[in-house]
Tab-separated table of C-alpha atoms in Angstrom:
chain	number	residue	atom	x	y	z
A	875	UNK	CA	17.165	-26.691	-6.408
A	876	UNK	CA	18.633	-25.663	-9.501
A	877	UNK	CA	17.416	-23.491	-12.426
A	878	UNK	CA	16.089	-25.702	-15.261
A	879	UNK	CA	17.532	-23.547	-18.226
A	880	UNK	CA	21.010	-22.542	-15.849
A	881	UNK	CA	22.175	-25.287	-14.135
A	882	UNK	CA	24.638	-23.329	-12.217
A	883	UNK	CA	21.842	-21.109	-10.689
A	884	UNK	CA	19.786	-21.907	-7.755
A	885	UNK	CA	15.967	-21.162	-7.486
A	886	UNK	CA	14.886	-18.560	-4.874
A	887	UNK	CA	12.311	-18.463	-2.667
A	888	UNK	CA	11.101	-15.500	-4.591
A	889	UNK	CA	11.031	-17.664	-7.708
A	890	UNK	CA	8.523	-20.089	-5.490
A	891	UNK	CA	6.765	-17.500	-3.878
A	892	UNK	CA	5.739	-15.773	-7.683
A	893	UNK	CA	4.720	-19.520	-8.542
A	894	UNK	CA	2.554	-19.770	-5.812
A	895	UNK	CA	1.226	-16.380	-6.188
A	896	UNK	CA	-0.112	-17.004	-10.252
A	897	UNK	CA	-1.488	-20.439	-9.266
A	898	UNK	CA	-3.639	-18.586	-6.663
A	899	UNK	CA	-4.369	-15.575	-9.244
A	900	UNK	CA	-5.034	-18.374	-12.161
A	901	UNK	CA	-7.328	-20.532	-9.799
A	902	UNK	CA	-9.338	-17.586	-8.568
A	903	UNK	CA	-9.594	-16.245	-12.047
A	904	UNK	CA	-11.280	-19.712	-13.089
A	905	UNK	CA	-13.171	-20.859	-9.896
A	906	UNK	CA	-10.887	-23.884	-8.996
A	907	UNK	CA	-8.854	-24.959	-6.426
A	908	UNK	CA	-5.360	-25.017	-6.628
A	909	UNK	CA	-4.901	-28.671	-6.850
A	910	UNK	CA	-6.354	-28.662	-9.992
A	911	UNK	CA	-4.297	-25.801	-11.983
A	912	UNK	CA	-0.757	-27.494	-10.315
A	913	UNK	CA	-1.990	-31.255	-11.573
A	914	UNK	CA	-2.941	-29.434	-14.798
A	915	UNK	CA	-0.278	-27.779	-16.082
A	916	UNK	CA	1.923	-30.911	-13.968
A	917	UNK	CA	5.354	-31.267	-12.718
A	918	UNK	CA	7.402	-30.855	-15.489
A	919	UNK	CA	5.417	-27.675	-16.616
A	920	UNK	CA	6.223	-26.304	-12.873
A	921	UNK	CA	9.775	-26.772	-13.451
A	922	UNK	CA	10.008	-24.513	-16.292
A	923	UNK	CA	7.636	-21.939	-15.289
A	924	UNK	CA	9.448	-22.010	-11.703
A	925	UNK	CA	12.859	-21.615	-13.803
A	926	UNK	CA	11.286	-18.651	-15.640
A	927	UNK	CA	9.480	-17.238	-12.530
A	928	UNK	CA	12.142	-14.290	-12.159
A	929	UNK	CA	11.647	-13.093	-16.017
A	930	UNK	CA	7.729	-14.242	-15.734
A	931	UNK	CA	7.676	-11.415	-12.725
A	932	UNK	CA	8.336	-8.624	-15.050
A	933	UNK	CA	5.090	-9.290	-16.755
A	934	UNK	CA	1.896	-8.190	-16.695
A	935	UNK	CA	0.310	-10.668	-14.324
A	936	UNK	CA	-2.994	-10.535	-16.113
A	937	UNK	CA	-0.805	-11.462	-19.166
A	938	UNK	CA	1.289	-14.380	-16.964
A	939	UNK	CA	-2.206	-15.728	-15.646
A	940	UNK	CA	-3.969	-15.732	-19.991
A	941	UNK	CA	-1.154	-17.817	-21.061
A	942	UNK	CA	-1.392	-20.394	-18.416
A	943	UNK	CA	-4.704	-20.560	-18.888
A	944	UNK	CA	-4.642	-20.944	-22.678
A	945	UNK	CA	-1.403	-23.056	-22.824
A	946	UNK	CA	-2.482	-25.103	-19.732
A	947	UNK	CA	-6.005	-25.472	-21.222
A	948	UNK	CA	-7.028	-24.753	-17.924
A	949	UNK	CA	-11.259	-25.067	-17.788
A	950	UNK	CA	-13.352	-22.952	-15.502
A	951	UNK	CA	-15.260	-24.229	-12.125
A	952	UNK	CA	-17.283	-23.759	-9.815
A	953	UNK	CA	-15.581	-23.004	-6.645
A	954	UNK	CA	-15.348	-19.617	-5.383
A	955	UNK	CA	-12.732	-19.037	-2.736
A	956	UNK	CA	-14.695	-15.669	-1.924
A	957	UNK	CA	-17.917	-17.374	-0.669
A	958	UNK	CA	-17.582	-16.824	2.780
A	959	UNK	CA	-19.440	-15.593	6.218
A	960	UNK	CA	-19.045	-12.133	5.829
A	961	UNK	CA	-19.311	-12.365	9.992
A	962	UNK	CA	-16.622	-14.447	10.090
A	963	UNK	CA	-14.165	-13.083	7.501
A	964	UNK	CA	-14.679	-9.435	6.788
A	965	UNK	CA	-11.635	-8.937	4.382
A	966	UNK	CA	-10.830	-11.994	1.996
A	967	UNK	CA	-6.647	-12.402	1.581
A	968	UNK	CA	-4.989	-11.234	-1.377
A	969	UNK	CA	-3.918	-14.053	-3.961
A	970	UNK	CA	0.077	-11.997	-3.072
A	971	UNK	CA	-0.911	-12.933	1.005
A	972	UNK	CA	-1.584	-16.704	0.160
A	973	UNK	CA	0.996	-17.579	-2.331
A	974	UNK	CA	3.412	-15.892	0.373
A	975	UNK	CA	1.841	-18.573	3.340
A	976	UNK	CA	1.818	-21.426	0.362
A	977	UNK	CA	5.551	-20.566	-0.607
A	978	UNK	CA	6.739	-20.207	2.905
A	979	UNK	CA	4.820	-23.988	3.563
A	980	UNK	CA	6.710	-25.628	0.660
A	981	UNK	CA	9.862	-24.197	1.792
A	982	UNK	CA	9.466	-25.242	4.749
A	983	UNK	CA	9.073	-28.831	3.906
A	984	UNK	CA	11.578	-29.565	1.901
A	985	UNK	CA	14.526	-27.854	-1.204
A	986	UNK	CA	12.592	-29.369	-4.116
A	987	UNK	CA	10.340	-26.483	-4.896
A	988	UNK	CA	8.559	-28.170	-8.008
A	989	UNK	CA	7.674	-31.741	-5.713
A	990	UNK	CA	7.003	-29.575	-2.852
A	991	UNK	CA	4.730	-27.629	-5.344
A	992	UNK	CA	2.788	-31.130	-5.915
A	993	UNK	CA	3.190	-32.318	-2.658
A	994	UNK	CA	1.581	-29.249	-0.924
A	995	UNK	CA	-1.014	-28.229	-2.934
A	996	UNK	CA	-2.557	-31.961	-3.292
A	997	UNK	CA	-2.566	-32.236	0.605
A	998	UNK	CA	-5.969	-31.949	2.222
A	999	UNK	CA	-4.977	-29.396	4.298
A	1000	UNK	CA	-4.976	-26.879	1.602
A	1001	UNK	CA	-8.748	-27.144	2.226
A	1002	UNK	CA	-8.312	-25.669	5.604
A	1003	UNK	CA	-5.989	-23.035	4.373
A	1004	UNK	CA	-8.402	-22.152	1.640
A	1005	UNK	CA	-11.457	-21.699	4.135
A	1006	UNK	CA	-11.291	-18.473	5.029
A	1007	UNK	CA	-14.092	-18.899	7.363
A	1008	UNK	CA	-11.408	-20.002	9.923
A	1009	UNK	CA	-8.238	-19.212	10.685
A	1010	UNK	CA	-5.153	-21.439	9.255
A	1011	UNK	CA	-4.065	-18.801	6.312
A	1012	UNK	CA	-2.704	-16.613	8.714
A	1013	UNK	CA	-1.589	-18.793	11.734
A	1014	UNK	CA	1.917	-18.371	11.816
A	1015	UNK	CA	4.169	-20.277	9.458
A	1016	UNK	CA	5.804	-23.188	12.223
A	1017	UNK	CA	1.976	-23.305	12.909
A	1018	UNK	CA	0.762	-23.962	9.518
A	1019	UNK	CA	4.180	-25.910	8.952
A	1020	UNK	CA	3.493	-28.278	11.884
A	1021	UNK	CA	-0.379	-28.666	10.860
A	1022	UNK	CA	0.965	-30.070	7.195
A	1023	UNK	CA	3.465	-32.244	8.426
A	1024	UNK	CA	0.683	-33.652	11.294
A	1025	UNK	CA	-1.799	-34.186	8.649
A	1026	UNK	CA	-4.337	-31.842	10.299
A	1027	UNK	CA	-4.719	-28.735	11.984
């Protein structure tokens, strides 16, 4: 996929995987899920902050994750990824460890990073990926890959 702003440069995989890592930082921050900060800010936004991701990555992320949230008006909720069975997760992932499984998903599934982006994070099995209670976030990435593509894991 190409660069929004440089049409002769190709997006990385590190450009994705920073993407994936602030919408995990910006929905823990605010108590959503993921779905709702991608459809917020929305394809198009994606696309540029994807094409800025390897400037955006020389920022402060607490700096990276206020300006979403203010230009993205994105509204705090009321789900807390870090409720869990302490018996049954005794060390909650990093938001670096699960936009690393969520980037290595979408790139998985297909070379348009910003649909993939949508695609992905609107599937229901980001539900299972996001209960740490069990344990789909660190299966190993066919695993996870397969699981997506079979609607279930």
């Amino acid at each position: 996929m190409k660069n929004k702003y440089f049409g002769d440069e190709e997006l990385t995989f590190d450009d994705l995987y920073f993407t994936c890592y602030m919408i995990e930082r910006v929905a823990r921050k605010l108590n959503q899920r993921n779905a709702y900060v991608v459809n917020k800010i929305g394809a198009d936004n994606l696309y540029h902050l994807i094409s800025c991701a390897n400037t955006l990555h020389c920022m402060n992320p607490l700096q990276v994750e206020a300006d979403w949230i203010s230009e993205y008006e994105l509204e705090s909720g009321s789900f807390d990824i870090t409720a869990v069975d302490k018996n049954l997760c005794t060390q909650i992932p990093s938001a670096t460890q699960i936009g690393k499984v969520y980037a290595r998903l979408i790139s998985s599934v297909t070379e348009d990073y910003v649909s993939g982006i949508v695609e992905v994070y609107n599937s229901p099995i980001c539900q299972t990926i996001d209960n740490y209670n069990c344990s789909a976030y660190y299966e190993p990435s066919y695993i996870i890959t397969r699981a997506y593509l079979n609607g279930e894991f």
